[in-house]
XYZ file of C-alpha atoms in Angstrom:
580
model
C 106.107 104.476 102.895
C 108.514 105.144 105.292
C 112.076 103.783 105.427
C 112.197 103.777 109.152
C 110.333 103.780 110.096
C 106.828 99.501 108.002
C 97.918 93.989 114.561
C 96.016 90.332 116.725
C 92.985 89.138 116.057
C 89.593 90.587 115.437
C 87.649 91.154 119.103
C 83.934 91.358 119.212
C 81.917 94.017 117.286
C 80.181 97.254 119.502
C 76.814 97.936 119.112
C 76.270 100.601 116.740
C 72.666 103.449 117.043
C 70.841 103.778 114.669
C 72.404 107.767 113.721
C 75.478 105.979 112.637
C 74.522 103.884 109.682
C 76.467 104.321 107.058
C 75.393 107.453 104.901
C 75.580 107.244 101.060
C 79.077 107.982 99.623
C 79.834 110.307 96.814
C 79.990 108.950 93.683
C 82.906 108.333 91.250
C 83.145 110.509 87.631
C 83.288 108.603 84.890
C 85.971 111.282 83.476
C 89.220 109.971 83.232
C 92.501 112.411 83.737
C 94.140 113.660 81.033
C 97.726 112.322 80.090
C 100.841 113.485 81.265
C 101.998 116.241 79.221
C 98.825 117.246 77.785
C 98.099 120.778 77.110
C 96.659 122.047 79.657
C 93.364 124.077 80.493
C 92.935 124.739 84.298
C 91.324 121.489 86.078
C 87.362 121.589 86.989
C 86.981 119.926 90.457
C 84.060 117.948 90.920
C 82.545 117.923 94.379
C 82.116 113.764 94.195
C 85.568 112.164 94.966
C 86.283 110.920 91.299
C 89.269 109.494 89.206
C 89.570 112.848 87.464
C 90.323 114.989 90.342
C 92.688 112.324 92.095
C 94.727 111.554 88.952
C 95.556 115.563 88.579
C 96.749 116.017 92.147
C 98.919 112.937 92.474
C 99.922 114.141 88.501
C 100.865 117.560 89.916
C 102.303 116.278 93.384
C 104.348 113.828 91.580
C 105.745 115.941 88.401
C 109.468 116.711 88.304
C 108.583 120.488 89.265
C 108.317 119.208 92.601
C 111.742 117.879 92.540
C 110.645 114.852 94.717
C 109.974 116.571 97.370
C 112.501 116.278 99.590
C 112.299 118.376 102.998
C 114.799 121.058 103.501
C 115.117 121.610 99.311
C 112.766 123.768 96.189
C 110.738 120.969 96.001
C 109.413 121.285 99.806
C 108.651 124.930 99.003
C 105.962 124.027 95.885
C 104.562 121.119 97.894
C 103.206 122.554 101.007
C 102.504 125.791 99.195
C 100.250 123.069 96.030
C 98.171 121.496 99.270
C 98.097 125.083 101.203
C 96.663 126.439 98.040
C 94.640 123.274 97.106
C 92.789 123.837 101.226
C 92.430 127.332 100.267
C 90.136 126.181 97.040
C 88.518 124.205 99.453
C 87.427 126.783 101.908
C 89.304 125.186 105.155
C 90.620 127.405 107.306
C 94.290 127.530 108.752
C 94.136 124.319 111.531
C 97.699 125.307 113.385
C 97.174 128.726 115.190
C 96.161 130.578 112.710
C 98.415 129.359 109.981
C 98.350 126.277 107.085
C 102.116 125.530 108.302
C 103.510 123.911 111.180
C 107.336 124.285 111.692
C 108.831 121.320 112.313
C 112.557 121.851 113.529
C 114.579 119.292 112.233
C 119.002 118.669 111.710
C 120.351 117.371 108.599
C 123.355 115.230 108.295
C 124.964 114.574 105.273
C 127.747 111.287 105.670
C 130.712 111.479 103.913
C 130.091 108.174 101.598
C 134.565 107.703 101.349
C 133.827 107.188 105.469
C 134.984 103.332 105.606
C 134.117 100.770 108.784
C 137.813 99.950 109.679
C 137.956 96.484 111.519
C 141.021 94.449 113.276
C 139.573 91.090 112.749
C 142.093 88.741 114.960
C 145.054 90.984 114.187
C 144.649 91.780 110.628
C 142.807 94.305 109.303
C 139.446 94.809 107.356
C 137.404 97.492 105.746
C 134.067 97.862 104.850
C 133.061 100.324 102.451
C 130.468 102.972 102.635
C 126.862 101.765 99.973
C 128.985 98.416 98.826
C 129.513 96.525 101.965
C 127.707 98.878 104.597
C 126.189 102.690 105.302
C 126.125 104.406 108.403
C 124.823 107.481 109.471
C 124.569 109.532 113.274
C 122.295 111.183 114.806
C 124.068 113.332 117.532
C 124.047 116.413 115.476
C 127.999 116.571 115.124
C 130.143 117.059 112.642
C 132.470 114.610 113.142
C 132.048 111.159 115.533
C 134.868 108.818 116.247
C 134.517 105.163 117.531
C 138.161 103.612 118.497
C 138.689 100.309 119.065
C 135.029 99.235 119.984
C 134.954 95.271 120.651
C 132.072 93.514 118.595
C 129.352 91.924 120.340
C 126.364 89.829 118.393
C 122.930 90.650 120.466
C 120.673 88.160 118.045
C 117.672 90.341 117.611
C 118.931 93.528 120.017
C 115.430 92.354 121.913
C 114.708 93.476 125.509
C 111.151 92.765 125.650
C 110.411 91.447 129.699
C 106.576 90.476 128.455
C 108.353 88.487 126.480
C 110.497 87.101 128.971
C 113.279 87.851 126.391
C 116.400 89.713 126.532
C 119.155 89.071 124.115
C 121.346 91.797 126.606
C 121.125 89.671 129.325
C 124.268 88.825 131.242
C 126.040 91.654 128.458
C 127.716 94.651 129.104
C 128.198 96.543 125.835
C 128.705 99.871 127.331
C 131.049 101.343 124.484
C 131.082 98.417 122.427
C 129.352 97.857 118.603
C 126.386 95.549 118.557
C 125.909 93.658 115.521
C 122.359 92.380 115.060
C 119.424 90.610 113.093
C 116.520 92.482 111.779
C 113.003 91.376 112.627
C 111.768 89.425 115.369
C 112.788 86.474 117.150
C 110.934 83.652 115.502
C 110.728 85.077 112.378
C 113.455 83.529 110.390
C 112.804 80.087 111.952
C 108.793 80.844 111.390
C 108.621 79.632 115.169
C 104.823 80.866 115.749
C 105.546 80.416 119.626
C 108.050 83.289 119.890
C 106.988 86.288 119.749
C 104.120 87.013 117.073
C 105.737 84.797 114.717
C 105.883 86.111 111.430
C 103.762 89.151 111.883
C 106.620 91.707 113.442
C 105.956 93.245 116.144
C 107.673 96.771 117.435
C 110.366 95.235 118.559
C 111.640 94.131 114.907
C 111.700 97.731 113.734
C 115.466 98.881 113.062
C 114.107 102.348 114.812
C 113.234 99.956 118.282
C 116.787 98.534 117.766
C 118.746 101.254 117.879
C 116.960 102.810 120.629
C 118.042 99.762 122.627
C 121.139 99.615 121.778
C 121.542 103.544 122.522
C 119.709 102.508 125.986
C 122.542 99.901 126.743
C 125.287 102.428 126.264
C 126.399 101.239 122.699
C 129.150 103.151 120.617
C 127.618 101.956 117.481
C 125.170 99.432 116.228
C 125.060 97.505 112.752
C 121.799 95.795 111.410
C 122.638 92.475 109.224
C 120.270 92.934 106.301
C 118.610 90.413 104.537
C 115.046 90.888 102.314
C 112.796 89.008 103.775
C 113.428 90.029 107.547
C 113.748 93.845 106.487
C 110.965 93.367 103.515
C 113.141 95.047 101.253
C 116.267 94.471 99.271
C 119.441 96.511 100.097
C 119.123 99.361 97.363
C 116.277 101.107 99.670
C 118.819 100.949 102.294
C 121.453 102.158 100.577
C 119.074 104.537 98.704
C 117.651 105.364 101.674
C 120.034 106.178 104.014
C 122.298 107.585 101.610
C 122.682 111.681 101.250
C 120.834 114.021 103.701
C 119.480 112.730 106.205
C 117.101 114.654 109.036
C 116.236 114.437 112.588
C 114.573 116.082 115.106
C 116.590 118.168 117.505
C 117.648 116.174 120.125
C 115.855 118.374 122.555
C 112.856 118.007 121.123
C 112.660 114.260 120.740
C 113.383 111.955 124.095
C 114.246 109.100 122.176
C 118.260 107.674 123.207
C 120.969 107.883 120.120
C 123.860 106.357 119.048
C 127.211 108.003 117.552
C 127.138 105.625 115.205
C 124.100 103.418 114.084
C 123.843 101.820 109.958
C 123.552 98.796 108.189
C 125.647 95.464 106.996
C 124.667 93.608 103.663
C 123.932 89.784 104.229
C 126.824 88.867 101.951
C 129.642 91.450 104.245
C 128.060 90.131 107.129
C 128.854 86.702 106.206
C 132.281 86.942 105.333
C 133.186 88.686 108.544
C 131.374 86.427 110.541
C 133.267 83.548 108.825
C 136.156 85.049 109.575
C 135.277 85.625 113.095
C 135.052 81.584 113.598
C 131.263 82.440 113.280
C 128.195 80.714 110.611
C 125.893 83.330 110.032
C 123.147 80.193 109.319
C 123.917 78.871 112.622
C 123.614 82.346 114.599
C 119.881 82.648 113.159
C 119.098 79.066 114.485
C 121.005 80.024 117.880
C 119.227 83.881 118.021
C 115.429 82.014 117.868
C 115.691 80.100 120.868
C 114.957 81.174 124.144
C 117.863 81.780 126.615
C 120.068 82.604 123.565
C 123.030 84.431 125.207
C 125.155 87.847 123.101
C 128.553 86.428 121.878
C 131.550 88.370 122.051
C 133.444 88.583 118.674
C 137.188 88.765 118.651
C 137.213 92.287 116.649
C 137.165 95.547 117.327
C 136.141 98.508 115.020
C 137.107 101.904 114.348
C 135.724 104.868 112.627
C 135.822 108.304 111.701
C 132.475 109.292 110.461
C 132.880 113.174 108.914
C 129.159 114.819 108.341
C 127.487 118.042 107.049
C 125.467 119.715 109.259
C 122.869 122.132 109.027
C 119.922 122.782 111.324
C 117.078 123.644 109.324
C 113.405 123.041 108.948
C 110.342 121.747 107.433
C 106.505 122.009 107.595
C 103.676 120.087 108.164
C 100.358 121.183 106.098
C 97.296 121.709 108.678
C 94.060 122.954 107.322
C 90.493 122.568 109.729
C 86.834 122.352 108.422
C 85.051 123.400 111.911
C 82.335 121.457 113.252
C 79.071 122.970 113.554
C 78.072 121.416 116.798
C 81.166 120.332 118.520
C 83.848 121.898 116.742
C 86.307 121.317 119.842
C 86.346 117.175 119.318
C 88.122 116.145 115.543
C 88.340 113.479 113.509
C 91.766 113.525 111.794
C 92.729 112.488 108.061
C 96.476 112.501 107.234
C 99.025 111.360 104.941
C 102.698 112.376 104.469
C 103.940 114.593 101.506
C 107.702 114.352 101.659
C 109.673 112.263 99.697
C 113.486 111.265 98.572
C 114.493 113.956 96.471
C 116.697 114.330 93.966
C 119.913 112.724 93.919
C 121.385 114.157 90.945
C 124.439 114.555 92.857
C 124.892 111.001 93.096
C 123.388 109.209 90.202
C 125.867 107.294 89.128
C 125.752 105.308 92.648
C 122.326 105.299 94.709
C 120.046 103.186 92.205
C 119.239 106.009 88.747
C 117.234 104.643 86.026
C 118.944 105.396 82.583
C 116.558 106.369 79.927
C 118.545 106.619 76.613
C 121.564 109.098 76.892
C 119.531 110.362 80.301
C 119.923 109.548 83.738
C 116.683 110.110 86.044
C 117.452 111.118 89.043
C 114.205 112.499 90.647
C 112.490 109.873 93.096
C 109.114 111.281 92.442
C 106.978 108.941 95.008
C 103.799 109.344 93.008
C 102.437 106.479 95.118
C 104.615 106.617 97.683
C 102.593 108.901 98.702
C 101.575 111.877 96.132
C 98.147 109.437 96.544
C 98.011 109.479 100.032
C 98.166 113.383 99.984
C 95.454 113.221 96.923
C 93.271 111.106 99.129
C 92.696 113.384 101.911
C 92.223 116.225 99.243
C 89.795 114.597 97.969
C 88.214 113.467 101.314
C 88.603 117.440 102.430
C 86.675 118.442 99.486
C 83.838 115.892 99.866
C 83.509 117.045 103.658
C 83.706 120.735 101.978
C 80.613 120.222 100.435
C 78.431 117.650 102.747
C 74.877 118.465 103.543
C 74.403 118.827 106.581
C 77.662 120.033 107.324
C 79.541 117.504 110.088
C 79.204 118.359 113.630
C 82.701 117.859 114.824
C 85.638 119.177 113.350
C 87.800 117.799 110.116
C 91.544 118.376 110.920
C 93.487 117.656 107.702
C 97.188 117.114 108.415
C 100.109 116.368 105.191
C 103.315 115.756 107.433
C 106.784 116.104 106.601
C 110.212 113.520 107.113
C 107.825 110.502 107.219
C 110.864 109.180 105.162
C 113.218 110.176 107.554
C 111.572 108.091 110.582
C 107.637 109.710 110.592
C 109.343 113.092 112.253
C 106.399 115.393 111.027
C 103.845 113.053 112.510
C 106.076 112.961 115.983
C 106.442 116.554 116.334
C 102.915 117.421 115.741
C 101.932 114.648 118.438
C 103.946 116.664 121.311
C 102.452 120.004 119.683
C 98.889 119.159 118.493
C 96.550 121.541 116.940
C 93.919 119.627 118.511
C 94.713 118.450 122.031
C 95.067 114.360 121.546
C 91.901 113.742 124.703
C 89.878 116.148 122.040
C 91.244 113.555 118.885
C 88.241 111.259 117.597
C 90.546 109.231 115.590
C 93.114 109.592 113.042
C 92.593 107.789 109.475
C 95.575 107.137 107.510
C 96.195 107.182 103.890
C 99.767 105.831 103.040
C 100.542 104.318 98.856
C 97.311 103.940 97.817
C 96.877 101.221 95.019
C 96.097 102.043 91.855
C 95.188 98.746 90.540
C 91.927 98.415 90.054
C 88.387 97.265 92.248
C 89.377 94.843 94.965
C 86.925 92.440 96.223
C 88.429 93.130 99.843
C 90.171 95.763 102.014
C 93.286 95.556 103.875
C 93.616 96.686 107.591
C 97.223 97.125 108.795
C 97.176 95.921 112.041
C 93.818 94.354 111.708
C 92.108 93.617 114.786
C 92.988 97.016 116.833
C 90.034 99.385 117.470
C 86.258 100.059 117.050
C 86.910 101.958 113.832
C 87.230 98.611 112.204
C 83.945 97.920 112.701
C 82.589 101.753 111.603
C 85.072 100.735 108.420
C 83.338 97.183 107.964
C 79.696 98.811 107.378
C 81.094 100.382 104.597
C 82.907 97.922 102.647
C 80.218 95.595 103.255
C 77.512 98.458 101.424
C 80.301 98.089 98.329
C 80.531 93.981 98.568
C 83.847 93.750 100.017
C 85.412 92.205 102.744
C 88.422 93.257 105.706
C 91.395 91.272 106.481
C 94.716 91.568 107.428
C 98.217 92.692 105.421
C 99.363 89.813 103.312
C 102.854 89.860 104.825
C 102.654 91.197 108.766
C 106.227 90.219 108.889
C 107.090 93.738 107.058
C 105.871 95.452 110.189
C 103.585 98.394 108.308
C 101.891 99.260 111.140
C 105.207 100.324 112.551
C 106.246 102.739 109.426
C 103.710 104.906 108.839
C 102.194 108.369 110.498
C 99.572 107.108 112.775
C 102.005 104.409 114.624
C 102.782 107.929 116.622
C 99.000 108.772 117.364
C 98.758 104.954 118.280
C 101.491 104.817 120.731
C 99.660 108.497 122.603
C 96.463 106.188 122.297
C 94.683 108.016 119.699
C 92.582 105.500 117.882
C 93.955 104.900 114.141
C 93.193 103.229 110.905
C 95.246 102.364 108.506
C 93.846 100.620 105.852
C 93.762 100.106 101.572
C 92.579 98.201 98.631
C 93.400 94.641 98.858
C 95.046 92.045 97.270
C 92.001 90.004 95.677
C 91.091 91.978 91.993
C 87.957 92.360 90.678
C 90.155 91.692 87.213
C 92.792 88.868 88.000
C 91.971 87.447 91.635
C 94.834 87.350 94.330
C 97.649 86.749 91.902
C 97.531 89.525 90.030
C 97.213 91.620 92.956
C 99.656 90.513 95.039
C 101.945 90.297 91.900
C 100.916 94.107 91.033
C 102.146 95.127 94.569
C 105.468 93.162 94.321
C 106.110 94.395 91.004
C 105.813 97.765 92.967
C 107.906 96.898 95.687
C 110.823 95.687 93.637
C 110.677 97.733 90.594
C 109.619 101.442 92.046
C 109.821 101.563 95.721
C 111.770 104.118 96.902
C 113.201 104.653 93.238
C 113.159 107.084 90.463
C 110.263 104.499 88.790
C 107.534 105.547 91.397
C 106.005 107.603 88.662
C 102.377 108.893 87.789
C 101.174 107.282 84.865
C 98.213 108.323 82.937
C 96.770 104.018 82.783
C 96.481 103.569 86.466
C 93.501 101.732 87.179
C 91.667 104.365 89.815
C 88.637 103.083 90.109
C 89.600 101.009 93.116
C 91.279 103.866 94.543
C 88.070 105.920 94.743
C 86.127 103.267 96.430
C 88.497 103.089 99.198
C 88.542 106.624 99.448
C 84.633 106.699 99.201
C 84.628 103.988 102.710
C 86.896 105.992 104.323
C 85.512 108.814 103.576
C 81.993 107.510 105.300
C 83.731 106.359 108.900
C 84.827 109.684 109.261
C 81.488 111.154 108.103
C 80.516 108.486 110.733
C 82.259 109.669 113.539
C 81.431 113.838 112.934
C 77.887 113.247 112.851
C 77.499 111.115 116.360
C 79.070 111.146 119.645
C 81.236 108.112 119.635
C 84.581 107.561 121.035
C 85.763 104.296 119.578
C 88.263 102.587 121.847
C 90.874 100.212 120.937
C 90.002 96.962 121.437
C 90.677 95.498 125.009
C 93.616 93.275 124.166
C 95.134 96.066 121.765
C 98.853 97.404 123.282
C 97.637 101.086 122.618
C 93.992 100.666 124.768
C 96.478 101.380 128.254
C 97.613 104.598 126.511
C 94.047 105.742 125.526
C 92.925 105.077 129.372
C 95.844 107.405 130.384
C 94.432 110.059 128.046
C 90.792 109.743 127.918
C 89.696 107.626 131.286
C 85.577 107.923 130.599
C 85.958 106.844 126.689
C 87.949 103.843 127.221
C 86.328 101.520 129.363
């Protein structure tokens, strides 16, 4: 899932005709796939999607050949040319102009990690070093950005929501000054359910949304206070994350404000400097959850000289089209982003390595994260490849690039669509699949958004399950993964899993499966394929998503986000008839 970039309750069901019942899925092979490392005899696709065939292509995605796929490297190269060829085997045709590949433009900036935050803290100086204490990173596309003397100001949240009636700039200038600020929402670390949505964040606890702000309010620089439980991850993803190259679009090609100078504090630097600022870092969360809080100026100022590689470059997203045979012009959209960390061989010794006897792995292979999101829609594409009758609308399948870097591939093919977004059905999601076995329930991020729910619902009741929100809305996954930037354009999206509640172990086990992930291999060298993956959960999901988008090609709907949904103004603006 996405570093940058991680929803109300359920509205009434729409009447569904008769044509759109849900049609019989394919069926799951009972062959499992062979072991890493096996010899190996060219793999036999099945039509059905099956363990088999979705074990070799997250196997394959995820191998060390593919270097962890980081854009801009080798390992970009074999990715998008694996999926190319694996939507040539299916028969799809090129779904971007003629081509598999969209170029996506994009600038990477490499920090220098010696750059130090340099701070006069009442007179005497301070430093903050670069992965220990802080990281920061620009986004101007220059080689070298300098910050003088900037005064400190704390902003609580960096909030500027009016339908909120909040604004933690209020009665603030911080033209040229550094804002120092929470993560999350207001209300989330004092669980106050009356501010805001309390613990399920909304867009406006997103780091992206914060810096944005800040850029809009004329900032210098802006500094995040990390802690786990408001950012839903402990500070090695940051520093993992946001350490070595990092990519952007062009600035002309995204509208989005920047900073010179945006990054991160750790809980424990932040504390000390607020302490010796006169400040209690407990007490400023108490005083940033009430209303009226007002910014405090800090008596510091901060300096730095942040030195960068640049190198304008590019990457590409994978588009491939199965043409409808009725109403080719309309498409339902399956996507899922191939890109991942890297390798940070370069660096092992300092950005989170696991040792394995006298060697160091250094290859963040993101075999969940999100080789099986890729696998999915393969496996999707080649059911739809071989459906009788063949669907009536179009199939676009889209693998994006620099989802890690802030969903970039998903944003540039929004403002250049192969399909124009009033002639987009829907877009359906597949981000980390688990591999954990059967679940006895679904998960919807952002549950309680649009009609496709209730397409999705049909389906996981014909297998016995149930849908229900994330476990933990305060992580903010709607916010950090592909379709958040078909959302905010209004394009109905779904983004939904296996859940929590095992066939084999109940609740506990799954929940404790998925932390085990989230603190042991997330966005680390551990996110590895492994041959004893439980996939037959997997290939139900992929079985009930499969069905609402053989739904949705075989009928005339245009489902519509539900009337109290943020995106539903959005969808008005580009489809006025359909979303009524």
């Amino acid at each position: 899932m996405s570093r940058s970039t991680r929803l109300t309750a359920l509205a009434g069901l729409v009447v569904l005709t008769a044509c759109s019942q849900p049609s019989a899925p394919p069926s799951q092979a009972a062959t499992a796939p062979a072991p890493a490392g096996a010899p190996a005899a060219p793999h036999a696709f099945d039509a059905s999607i099956n363990a088999a065939d979705f074990g070799e292509l997250v196997s394959r995605l995820a191998s060390d050949e593919f270097e962890g796929r980081a854009p801009g490297s080798p390992g970009e190269d074999k990715s998008v040319e694996y999926i190319k060829a694996q939507f040539e085997r299916l028969g799809l045709k090129p779904g971007n102009n003629g081509s598999y590949f969209q170029t996506v433009p994009m600038v990477e900036t490499t920090a220098d990690e010696t750059t130090a935050l340099k701070l006069d803290v009442k007179g005497q100086p301070r430093e903050l070093k670069f992965g220990t204490d802080m990281v920061v990173g620009t986004r101007t596309g220059k080689s070298e950005v300098k910050v003088d003397g900037s005064d400190l100001v704390f902003v609580g949240y960096g909030v500027n929501a009016p339908e909120q009636h909040w604004n933690d700039y209020a009665g603030v200038d911080v033209k040229g000054k550094t804002v120092v600020m929470f993560v999350n929402d207001p209300g989330f670390h004092s669980q106050d359910e009356k501010l805001f949505e309390g613990k399920r964040m909304t867009y406006y606890g997103r780091w992206t949304y914060k810096f944005e702000e800040a850029a809009r309010q004329g900032a210098a620089a802006a500094l995040i206070i990390h802690d786990n439980e408001g950012a839903s991850y402990g500070w090695d993803v940051v520093k993992n994350s946001w350490s070595g190259a990092q990519f952007d679009l062009p600035a002309k090609d995204d509208p989005d404000p920047r900073l010179p100078v945006q990054g991160w504090l750790t809980g424990d630097a932040a504390r000390r400097l607020l302490a010796d600022l006169g400040q209690d870092l407990d007490k400023l969360y108490q005083a940033a959850n009430k209303p009226g809080f007002k910014a405090i100026a800090l008596p510091a100022k901060l300096s730095v000289d942040l030195k960068s590689t640049i190198s304008e470059k590019s990457s590409r997203n994978v588009v491939a089209m199965l043409p409808g045979a009725k109403r080719p012009d309309e498409a339902i959209v399956y996507m899922a982003h191939w890109d991942h960390l890297g390798n940070h061989a370069h660096e092992a010794d300092e950005h989170g390595a696991a040792s394995t006897g006298t060697e160091t792995d250094t290859i963040y292979n993101g075999a969940i994260d999100n080789a099986t999101g890729v696998a999915g829609i393969l496996e999707i594409a080649e059911a739809f490849s071989k459906q009788t009758p063949p669907p009536d609308r179009s199939l676009l399948f889209l693998a994006v690039t620099l989802e890690e870097s802030g969903l970039l591939g998903s944003k540039y093919y929004v403002a250049h669509p192969s399909v124009p977004l009033d002639k987009t059905v829907a877009v359906i999601n597949l981000d980390a699949m688990p591999v954990i076995g059967k679940a006895r329930d679904m998960t919807v991020v952002g549950y309680g958004s649009s009609q496709l729910e209730d397409i999705l619902k049909r389906f996981a009741d014909s297998q016995g399950r149930v849908l229900h929100p994330e476990a933990t809305p305060q992580d903010g996954f709607y916010f950090r993964s592909d379709h958040f930037n078909f959302a905010k354009a209004g394009v109905p999206a779904l983004y939904a899993k296996g859940g929590d509640d095992l066939i084999d172990g109940g609740t506990n086990a799954g929940r404790q499966a998925q932390m085990d992930y989230r603190d042991h291999r997330y966005h680390k060298p551990g996110d590895e394929y492994d041959a004893g993956w439980k996939m037959d959960g997997v290939v139900q999901d992929l079985e009930a998503l499969y069905g609402v988008g053989r739904d949705l090609a075989g009928n005339e709907q245009w489902p519509t986000w539900y009337e109290s949904n943020a995106f539903r103004a959005a969808q008005q603006k580009l489809r006025p008839t359909s979303a009524k």
